[in-house]
mmCIF file of C-alpha atoms and ligand atoms in Angstrom:
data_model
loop_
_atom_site.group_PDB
_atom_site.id
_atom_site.type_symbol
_atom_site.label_atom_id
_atom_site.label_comp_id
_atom_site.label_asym_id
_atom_site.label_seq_id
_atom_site.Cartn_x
_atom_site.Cartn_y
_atom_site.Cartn_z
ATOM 1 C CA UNK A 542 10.831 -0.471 22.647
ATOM 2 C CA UNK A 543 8.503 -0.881 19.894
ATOM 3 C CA UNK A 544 9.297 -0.952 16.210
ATOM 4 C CA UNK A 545 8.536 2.605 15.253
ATOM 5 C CA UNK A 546 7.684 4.329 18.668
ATOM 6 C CA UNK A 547 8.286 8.039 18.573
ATOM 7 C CA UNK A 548 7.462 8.401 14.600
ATOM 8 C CA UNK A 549 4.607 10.103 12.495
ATOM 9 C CA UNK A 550 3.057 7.892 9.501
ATOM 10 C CA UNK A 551 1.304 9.081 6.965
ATOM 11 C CA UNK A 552 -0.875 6.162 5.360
ATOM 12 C CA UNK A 553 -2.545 7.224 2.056
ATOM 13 C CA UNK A 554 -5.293 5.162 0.996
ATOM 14 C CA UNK A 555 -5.755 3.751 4.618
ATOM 15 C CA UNK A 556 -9.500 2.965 4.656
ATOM 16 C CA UNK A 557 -10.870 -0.252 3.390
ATOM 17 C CA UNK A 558 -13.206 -0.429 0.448
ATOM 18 C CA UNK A 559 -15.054 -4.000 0.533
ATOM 19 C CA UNK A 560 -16.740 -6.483 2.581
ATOM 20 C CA UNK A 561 -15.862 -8.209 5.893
ATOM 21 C CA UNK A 562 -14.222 -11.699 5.700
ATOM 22 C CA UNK A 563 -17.475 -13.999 6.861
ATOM 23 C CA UNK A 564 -17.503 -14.079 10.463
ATOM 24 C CA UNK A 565 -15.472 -10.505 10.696
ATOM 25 C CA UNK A 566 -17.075 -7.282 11.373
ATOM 26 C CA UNK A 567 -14.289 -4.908 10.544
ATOM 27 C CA UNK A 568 -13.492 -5.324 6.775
ATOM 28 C CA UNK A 569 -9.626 -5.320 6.464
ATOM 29 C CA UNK A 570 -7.787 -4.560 3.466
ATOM 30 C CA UNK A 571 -3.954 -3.752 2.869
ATOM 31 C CA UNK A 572 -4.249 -0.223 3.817
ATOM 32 C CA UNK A 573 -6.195 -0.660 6.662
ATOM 33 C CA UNK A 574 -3.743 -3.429 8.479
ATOM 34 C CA UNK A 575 -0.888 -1.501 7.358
ATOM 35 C CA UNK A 576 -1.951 1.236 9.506
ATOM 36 C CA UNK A 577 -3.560 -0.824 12.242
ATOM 37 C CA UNK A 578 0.092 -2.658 12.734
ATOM 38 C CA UNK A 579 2.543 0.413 12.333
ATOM 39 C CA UNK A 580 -0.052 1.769 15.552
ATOM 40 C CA UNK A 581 0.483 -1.280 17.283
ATOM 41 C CA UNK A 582 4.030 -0.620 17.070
ATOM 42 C CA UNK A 583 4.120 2.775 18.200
ATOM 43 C CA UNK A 584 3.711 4.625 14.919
ATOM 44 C CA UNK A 585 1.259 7.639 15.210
ATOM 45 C CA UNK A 586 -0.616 7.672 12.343
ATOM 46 C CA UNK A 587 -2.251 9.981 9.847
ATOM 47 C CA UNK A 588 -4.998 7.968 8.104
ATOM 48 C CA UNK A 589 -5.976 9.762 4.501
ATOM 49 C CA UNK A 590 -8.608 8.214 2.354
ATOM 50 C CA UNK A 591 -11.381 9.372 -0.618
ATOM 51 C CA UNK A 592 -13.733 8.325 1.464
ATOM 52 C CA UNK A 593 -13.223 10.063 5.079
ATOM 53 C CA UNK A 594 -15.870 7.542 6.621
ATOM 54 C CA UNK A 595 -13.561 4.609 5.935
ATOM 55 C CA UNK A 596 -10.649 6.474 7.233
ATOM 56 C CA UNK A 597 -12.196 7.065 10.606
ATOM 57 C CA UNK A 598 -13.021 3.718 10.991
ATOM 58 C CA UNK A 599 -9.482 2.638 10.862
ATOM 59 C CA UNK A 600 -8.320 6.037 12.938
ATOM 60 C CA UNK A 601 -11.135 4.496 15.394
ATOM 61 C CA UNK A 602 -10.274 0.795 15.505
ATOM 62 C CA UNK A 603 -6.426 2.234 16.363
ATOM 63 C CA UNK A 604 -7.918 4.571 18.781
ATOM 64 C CA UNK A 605 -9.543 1.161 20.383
ATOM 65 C CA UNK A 606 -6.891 -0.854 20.677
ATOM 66 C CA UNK A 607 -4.837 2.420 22.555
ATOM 67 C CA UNK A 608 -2.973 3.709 19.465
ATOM 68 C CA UNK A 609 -2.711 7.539 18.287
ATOM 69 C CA UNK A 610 -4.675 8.089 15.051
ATOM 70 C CA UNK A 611 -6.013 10.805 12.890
ATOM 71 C CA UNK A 612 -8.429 11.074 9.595
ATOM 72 C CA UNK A 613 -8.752 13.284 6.975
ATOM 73 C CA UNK A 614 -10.199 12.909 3.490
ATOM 74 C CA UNK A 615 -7.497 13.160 0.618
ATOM 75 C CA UNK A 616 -8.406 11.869 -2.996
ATOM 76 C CA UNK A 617 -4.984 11.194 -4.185
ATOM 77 C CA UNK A 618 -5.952 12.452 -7.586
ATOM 78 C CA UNK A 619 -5.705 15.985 -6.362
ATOM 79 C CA UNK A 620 -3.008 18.076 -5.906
ATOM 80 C CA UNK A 621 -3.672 20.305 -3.071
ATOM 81 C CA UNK A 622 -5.279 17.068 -1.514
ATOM 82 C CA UNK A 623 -2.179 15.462 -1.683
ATOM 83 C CA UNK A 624 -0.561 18.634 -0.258
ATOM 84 C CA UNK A 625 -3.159 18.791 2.590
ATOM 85 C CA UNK A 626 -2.322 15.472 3.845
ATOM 86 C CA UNK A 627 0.775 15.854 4.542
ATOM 87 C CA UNK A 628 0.285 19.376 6.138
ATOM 88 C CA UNK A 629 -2.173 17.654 8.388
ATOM 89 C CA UNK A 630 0.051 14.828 9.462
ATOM 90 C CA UNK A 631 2.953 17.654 10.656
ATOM 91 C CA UNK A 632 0.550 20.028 12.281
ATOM 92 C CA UNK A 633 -1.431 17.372 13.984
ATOM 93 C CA UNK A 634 1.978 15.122 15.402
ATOM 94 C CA UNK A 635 4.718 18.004 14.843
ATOM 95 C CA UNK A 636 6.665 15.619 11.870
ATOM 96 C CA UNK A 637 6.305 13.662 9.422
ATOM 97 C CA UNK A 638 8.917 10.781 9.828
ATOM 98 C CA UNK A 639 7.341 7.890 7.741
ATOM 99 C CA UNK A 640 4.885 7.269 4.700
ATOM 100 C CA UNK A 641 2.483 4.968 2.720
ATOM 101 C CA UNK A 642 0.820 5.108 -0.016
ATOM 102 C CA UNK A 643 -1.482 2.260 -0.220
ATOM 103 C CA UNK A 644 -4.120 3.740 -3.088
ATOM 104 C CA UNK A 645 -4.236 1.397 -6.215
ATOM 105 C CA UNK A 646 -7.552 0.977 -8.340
ATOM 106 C CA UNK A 647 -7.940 -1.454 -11.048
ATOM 107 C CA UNK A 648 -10.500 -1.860 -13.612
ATOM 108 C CA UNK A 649 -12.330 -5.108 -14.375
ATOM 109 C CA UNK A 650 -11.451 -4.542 -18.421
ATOM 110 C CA UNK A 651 -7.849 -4.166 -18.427
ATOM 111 C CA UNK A 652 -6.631 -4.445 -22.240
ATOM 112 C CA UNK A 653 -6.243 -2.228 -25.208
ATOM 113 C CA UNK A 654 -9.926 -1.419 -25.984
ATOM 114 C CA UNK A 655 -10.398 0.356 -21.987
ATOM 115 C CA UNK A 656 -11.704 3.848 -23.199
ATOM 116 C CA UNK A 657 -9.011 6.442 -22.765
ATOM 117 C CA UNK A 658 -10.408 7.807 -20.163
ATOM 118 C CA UNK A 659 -10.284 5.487 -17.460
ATOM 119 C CA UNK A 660 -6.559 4.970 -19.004
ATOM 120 C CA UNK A 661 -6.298 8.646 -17.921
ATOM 121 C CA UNK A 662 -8.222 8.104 -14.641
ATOM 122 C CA UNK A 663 -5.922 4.934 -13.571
ATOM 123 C CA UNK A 664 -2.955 6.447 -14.474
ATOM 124 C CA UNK A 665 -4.127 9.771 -12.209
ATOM 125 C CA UNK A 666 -4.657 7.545 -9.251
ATOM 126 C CA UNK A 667 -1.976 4.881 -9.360
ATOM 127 C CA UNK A 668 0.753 6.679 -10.724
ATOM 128 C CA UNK A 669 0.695 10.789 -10.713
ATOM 129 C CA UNK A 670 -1.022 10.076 -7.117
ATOM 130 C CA UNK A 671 2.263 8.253 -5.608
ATOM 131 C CA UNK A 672 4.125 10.924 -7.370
ATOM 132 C CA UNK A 673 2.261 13.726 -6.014
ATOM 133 C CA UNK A 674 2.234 11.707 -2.116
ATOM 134 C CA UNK A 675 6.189 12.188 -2.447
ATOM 135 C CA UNK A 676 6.539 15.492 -3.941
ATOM 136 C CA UNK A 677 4.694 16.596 -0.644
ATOM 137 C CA UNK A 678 6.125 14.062 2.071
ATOM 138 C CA UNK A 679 9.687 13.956 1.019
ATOM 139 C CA UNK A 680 10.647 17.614 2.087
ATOM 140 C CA UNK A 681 8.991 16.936 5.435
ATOM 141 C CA UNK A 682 10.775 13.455 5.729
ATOM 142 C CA UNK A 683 13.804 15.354 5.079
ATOM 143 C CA UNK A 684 13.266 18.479 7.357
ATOM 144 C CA UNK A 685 12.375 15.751 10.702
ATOM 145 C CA UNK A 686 16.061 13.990 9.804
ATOM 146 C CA UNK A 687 15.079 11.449 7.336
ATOM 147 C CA UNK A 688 12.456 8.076 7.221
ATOM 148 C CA UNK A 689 11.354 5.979 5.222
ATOM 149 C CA UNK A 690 8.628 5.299 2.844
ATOM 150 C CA UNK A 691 6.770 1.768 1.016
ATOM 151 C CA UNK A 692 4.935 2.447 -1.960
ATOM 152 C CA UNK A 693 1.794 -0.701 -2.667
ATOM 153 C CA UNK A 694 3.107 -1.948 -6.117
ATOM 154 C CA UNK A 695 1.913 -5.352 -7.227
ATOM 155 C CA UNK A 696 3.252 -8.635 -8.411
ATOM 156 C CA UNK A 697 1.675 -7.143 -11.850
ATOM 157 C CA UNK A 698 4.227 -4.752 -12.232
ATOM 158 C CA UNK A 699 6.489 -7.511 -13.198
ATOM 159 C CA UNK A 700 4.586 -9.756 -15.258
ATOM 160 C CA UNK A 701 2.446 -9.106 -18.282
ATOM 161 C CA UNK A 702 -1.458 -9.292 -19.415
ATOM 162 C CA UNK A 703 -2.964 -6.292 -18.385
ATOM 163 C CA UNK A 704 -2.910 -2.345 -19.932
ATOM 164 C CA UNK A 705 -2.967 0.235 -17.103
ATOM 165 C CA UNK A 706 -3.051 -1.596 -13.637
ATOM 166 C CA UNK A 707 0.398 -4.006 -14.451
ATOM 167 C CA UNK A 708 2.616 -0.952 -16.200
ATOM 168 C CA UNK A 709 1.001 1.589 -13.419
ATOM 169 C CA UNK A 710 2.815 -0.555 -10.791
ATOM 170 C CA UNK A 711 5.734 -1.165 -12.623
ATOM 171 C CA UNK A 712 6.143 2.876 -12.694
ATOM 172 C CA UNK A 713 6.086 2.526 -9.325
ATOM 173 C CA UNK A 714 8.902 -0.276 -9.079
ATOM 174 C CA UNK A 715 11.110 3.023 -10.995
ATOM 175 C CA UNK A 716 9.681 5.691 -8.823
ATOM 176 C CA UNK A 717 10.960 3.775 -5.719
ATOM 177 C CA UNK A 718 14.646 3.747 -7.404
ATOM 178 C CA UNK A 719 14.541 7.390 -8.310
ATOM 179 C CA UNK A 720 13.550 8.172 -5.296
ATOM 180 C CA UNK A 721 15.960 5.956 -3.053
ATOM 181 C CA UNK A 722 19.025 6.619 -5.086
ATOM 182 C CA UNK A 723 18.075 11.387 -5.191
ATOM 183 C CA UNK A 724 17.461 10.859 -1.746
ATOM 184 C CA UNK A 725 20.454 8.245 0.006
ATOM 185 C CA UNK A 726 21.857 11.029 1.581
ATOM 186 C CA UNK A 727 18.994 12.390 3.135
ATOM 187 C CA UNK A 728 18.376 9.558 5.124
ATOM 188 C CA UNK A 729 15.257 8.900 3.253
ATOM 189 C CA UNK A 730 14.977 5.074 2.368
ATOM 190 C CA UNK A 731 12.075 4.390 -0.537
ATOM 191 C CA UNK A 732 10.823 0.603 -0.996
ATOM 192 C CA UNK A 733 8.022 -0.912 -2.830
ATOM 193 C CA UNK A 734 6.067 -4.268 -1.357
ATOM 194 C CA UNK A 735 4.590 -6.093 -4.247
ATOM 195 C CA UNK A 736 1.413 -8.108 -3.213
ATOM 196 C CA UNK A 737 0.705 -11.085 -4.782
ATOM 197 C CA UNK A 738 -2.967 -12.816 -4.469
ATOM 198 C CA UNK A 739 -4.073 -11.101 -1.099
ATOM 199 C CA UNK A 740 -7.576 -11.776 0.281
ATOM 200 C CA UNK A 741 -7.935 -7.731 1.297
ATOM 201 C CA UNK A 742 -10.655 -5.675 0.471
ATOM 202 C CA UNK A 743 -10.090 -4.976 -3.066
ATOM 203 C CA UNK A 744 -10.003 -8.398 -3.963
ATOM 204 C CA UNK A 745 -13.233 -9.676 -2.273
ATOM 205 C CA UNK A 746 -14.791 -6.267 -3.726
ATOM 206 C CA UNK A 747 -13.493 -7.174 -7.088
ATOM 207 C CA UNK A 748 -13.320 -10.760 -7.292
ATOM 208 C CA UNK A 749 -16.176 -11.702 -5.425
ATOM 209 C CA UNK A 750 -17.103 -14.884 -2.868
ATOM 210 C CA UNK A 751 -15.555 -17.231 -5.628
ATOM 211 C CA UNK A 752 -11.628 -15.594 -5.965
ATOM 212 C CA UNK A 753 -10.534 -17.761 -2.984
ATOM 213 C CA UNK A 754 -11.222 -21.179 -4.617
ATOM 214 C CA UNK A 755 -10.573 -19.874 -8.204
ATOM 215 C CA UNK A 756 -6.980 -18.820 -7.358
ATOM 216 C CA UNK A 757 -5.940 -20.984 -4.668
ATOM 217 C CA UNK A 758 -4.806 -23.724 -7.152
ATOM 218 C CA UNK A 759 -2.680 -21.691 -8.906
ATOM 219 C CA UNK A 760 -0.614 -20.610 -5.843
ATOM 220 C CA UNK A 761 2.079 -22.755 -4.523
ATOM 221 C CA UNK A 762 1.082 -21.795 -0.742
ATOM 222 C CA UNK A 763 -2.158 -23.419 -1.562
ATOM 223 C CA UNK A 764 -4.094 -20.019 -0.118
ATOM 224 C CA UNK A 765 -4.065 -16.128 -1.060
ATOM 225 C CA UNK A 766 -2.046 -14.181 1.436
ATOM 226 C CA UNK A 767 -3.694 -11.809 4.105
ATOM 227 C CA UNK A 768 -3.670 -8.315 4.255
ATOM 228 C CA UNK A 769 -1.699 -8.411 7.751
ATOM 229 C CA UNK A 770 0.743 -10.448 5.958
ATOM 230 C CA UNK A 771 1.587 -7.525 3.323
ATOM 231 C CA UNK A 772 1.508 -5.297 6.571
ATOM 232 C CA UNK A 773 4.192 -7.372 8.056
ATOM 233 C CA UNK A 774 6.524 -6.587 5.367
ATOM 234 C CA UNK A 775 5.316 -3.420 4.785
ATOM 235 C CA UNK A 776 6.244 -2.551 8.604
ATOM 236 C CA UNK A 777 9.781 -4.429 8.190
ATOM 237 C CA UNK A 778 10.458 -1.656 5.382
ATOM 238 C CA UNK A 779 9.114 1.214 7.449
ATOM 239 C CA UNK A 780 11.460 -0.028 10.165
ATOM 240 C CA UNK A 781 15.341 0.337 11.597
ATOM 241 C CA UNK A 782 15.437 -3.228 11.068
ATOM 242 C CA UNK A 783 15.825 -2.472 7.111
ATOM 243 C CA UNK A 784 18.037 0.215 7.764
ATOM 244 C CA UNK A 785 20.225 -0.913 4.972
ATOM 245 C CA UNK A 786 17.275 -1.909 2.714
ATOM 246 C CA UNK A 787 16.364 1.327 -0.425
ATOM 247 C CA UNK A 788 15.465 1.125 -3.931
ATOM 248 C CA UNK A 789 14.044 -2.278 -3.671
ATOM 249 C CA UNK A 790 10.595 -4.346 -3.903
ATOM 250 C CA UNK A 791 9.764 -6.714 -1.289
ATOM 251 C CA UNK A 792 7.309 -9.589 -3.490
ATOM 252 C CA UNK A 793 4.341 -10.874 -0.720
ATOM 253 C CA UNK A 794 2.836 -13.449 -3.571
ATOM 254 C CA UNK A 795 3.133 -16.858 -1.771
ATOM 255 C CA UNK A 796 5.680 -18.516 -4.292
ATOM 256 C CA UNK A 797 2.890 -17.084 -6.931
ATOM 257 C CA UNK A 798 5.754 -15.761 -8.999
ATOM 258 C CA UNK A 799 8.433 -18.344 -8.387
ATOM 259 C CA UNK A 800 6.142 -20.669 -10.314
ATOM 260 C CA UNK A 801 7.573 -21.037 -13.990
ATOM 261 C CA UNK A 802 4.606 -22.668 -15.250
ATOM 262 C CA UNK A 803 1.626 -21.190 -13.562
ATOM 263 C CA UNK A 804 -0.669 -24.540 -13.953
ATOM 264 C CA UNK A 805 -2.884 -25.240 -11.574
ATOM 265 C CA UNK A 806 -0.545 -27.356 -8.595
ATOM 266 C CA UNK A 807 -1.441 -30.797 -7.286
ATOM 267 C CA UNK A 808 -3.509 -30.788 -3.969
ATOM 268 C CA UNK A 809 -1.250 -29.691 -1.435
ATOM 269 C CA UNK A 810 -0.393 -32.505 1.207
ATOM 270 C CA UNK A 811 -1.257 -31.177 4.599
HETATM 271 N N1 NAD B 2294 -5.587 -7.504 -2.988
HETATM 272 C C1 NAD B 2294 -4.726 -7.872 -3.874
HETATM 273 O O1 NAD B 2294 -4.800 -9.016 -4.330
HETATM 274 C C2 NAD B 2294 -3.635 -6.910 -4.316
HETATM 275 C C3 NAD B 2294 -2.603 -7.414 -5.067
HETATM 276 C C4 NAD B 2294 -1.593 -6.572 -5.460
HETATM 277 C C5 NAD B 2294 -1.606 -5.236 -5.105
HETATM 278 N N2 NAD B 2294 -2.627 -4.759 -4.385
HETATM 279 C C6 NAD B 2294 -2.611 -3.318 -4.047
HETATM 280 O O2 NAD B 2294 -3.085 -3.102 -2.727
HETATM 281 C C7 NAD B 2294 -3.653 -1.783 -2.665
HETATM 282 C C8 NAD B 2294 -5.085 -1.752 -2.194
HETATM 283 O O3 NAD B 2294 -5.388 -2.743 -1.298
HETATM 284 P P1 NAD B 2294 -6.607 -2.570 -0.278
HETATM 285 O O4 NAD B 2294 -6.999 -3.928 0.111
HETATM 286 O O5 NAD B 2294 -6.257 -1.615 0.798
HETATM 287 O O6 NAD B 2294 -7.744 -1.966 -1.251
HETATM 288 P P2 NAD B 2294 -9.008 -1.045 -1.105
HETATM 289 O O7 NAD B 2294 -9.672 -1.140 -2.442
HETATM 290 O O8 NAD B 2294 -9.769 -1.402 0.118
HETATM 291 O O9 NAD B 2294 -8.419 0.423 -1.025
HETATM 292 C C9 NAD B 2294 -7.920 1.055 0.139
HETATM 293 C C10 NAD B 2294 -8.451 2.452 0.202
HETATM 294 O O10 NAD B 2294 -8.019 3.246 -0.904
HETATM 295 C C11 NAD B 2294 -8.994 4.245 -1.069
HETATM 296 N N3 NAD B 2294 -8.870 4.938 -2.349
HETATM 297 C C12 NAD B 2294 -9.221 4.520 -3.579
HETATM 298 N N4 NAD B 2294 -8.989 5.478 -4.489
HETATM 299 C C13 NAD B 2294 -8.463 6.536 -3.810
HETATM 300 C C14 NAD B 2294 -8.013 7.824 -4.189
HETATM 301 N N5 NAD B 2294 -8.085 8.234 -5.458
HETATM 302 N N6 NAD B 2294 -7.519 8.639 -3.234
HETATM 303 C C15 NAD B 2294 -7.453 8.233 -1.943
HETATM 304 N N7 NAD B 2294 -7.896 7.035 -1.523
HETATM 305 C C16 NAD B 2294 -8.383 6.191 -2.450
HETATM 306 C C17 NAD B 2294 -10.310 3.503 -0.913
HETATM 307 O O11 NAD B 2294 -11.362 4.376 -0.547
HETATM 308 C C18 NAD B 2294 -9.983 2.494 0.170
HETATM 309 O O12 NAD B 2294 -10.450 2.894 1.448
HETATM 310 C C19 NAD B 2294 -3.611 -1.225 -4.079
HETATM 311 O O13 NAD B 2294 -2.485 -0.416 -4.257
HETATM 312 C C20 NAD B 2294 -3.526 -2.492 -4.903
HETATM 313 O O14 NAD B 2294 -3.028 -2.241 -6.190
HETATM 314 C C21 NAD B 2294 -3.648 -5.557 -3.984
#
């Protein structure tokens, strides 16, 4: 029996918003193999994005591969969007069972002089977003029996330099607590996975061609991780297997924050 056969996942944030790997022609980011794994394992899925193009590309590479998917556009930002999402998910699969948020936006300027506005605008996406995800989801999660749910934190959210993506994510790192410990008894189990340096479609959007080589060094792997890689836990969290596993952060980083000093590494011997 597969992983998660038989439930309904609601993936927020489930498009992909960058470039193709060289040599790749579907551009994969977090959200995007998060929902194309949790398919492959049974999971049918209810793909929301801003943009509903890049939602129904990952509702049609499921579809491909023989998996159940749906797409509807949801800006996260918006109440009754958030609201809509989930409504969509019951009424198209008849539950809601399981759910991901994915959405996370970061600015290149990320210190004290970022105009108060895109404070505001981070802050609406990143943090009142997951908020608003789980003030819908979590009665339906409870009314099908119980589930479970992974919010996308960040390695950021527990160290320092930045001032809206790092304490947006560590928010989240609280949210998952409030919500694991209100909810126990519901059979609701709420986890964060907390990526470290991922080659996904944020970061090749963001950091351009050059991130690979730049922050290789500084990893102890010796490579960013992939975005199937923070599927991989994401689906562990999502599954029976962790049945025993609430209020907690799974860290996908490599070693990145096991390092005390950070320095560059010597060449790795391979
Ligand atoms: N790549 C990394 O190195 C890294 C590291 C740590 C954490 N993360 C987290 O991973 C997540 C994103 O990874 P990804 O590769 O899928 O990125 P991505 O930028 O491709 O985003 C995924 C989707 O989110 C959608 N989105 C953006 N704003 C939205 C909104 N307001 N409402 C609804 N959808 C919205 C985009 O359209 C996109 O399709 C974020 O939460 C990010 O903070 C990434």
């Amino acid at each position: 029996m597969k992983r998660l056969q038989n439930k309904v996942l609601l993936v927020a944030g489930g498009g992909a918003d960058g470039p193709p790997n060289k040599g790749e022609t579907l551009a994969i980011g977090n959200g995007r193999a998060i929902a194309m794994l949790c398919a492959r394992e049974g999971a049918r899925v209810m793909i929301t994005d801003r943009s509903l193009a890049s939602a129904q590309e990952t509702a049609a590479a499921i579809v491909a591969e023989g998996g159940v998917a749906q797409a509807m556009e949801a800006d996260v930002s918006s109440e009754a969007a958030c609201r809509a999402a989930v409504e969509a998910a019951v009424s198209q699969f008849g539950a809601l069972h399981l759910m991901v948020n994915n959405v996370g936006i970061v600015y290149p300027l990320d210190d004290f002089s970022i105009d108060t506005a895109d404070y505001d605008r981070l802050m609406s996406v990143n943090l009142r977003g997951q908020f608003l995800m789980l003030k819908y989801a979590i009665p339906e999660i409870v009314k099908a029996g119980g589930g479970a749910i992974v919010l996308n934190s960040s390695m950021a959210a527990i160290r320092g330099g930045g001032a809206t993506y790092g304490p947006s994510k560590a928010a989240i790192n609280s949210m998952v607590r409030g919500v694991a410990v209100r909810y126990a008894r519901d059979n609701v189990r709420c986890n964060a996975v907390m990526p470290g340096l991922i080659n996904s479609t944020l970061a090749r959007r963001t950091g351009g061609e050059g991130r690979d080589a730049a922050v290789a060094p500084l990893i102890p792997m010796g490579r960013q991780g992939t975005p199937w890689e923070v599927a991989h836990a994401v689906l562990f969290l999502l599954s029976d297997e962790a049945s025993y596993i609430t209020g907690t952060e799974i860290l996908v980083d490599g070693g990145f924050c096991a390092n005390i000093n950070l320095a560059p590494l010597p060449r790795l011997s391979r």
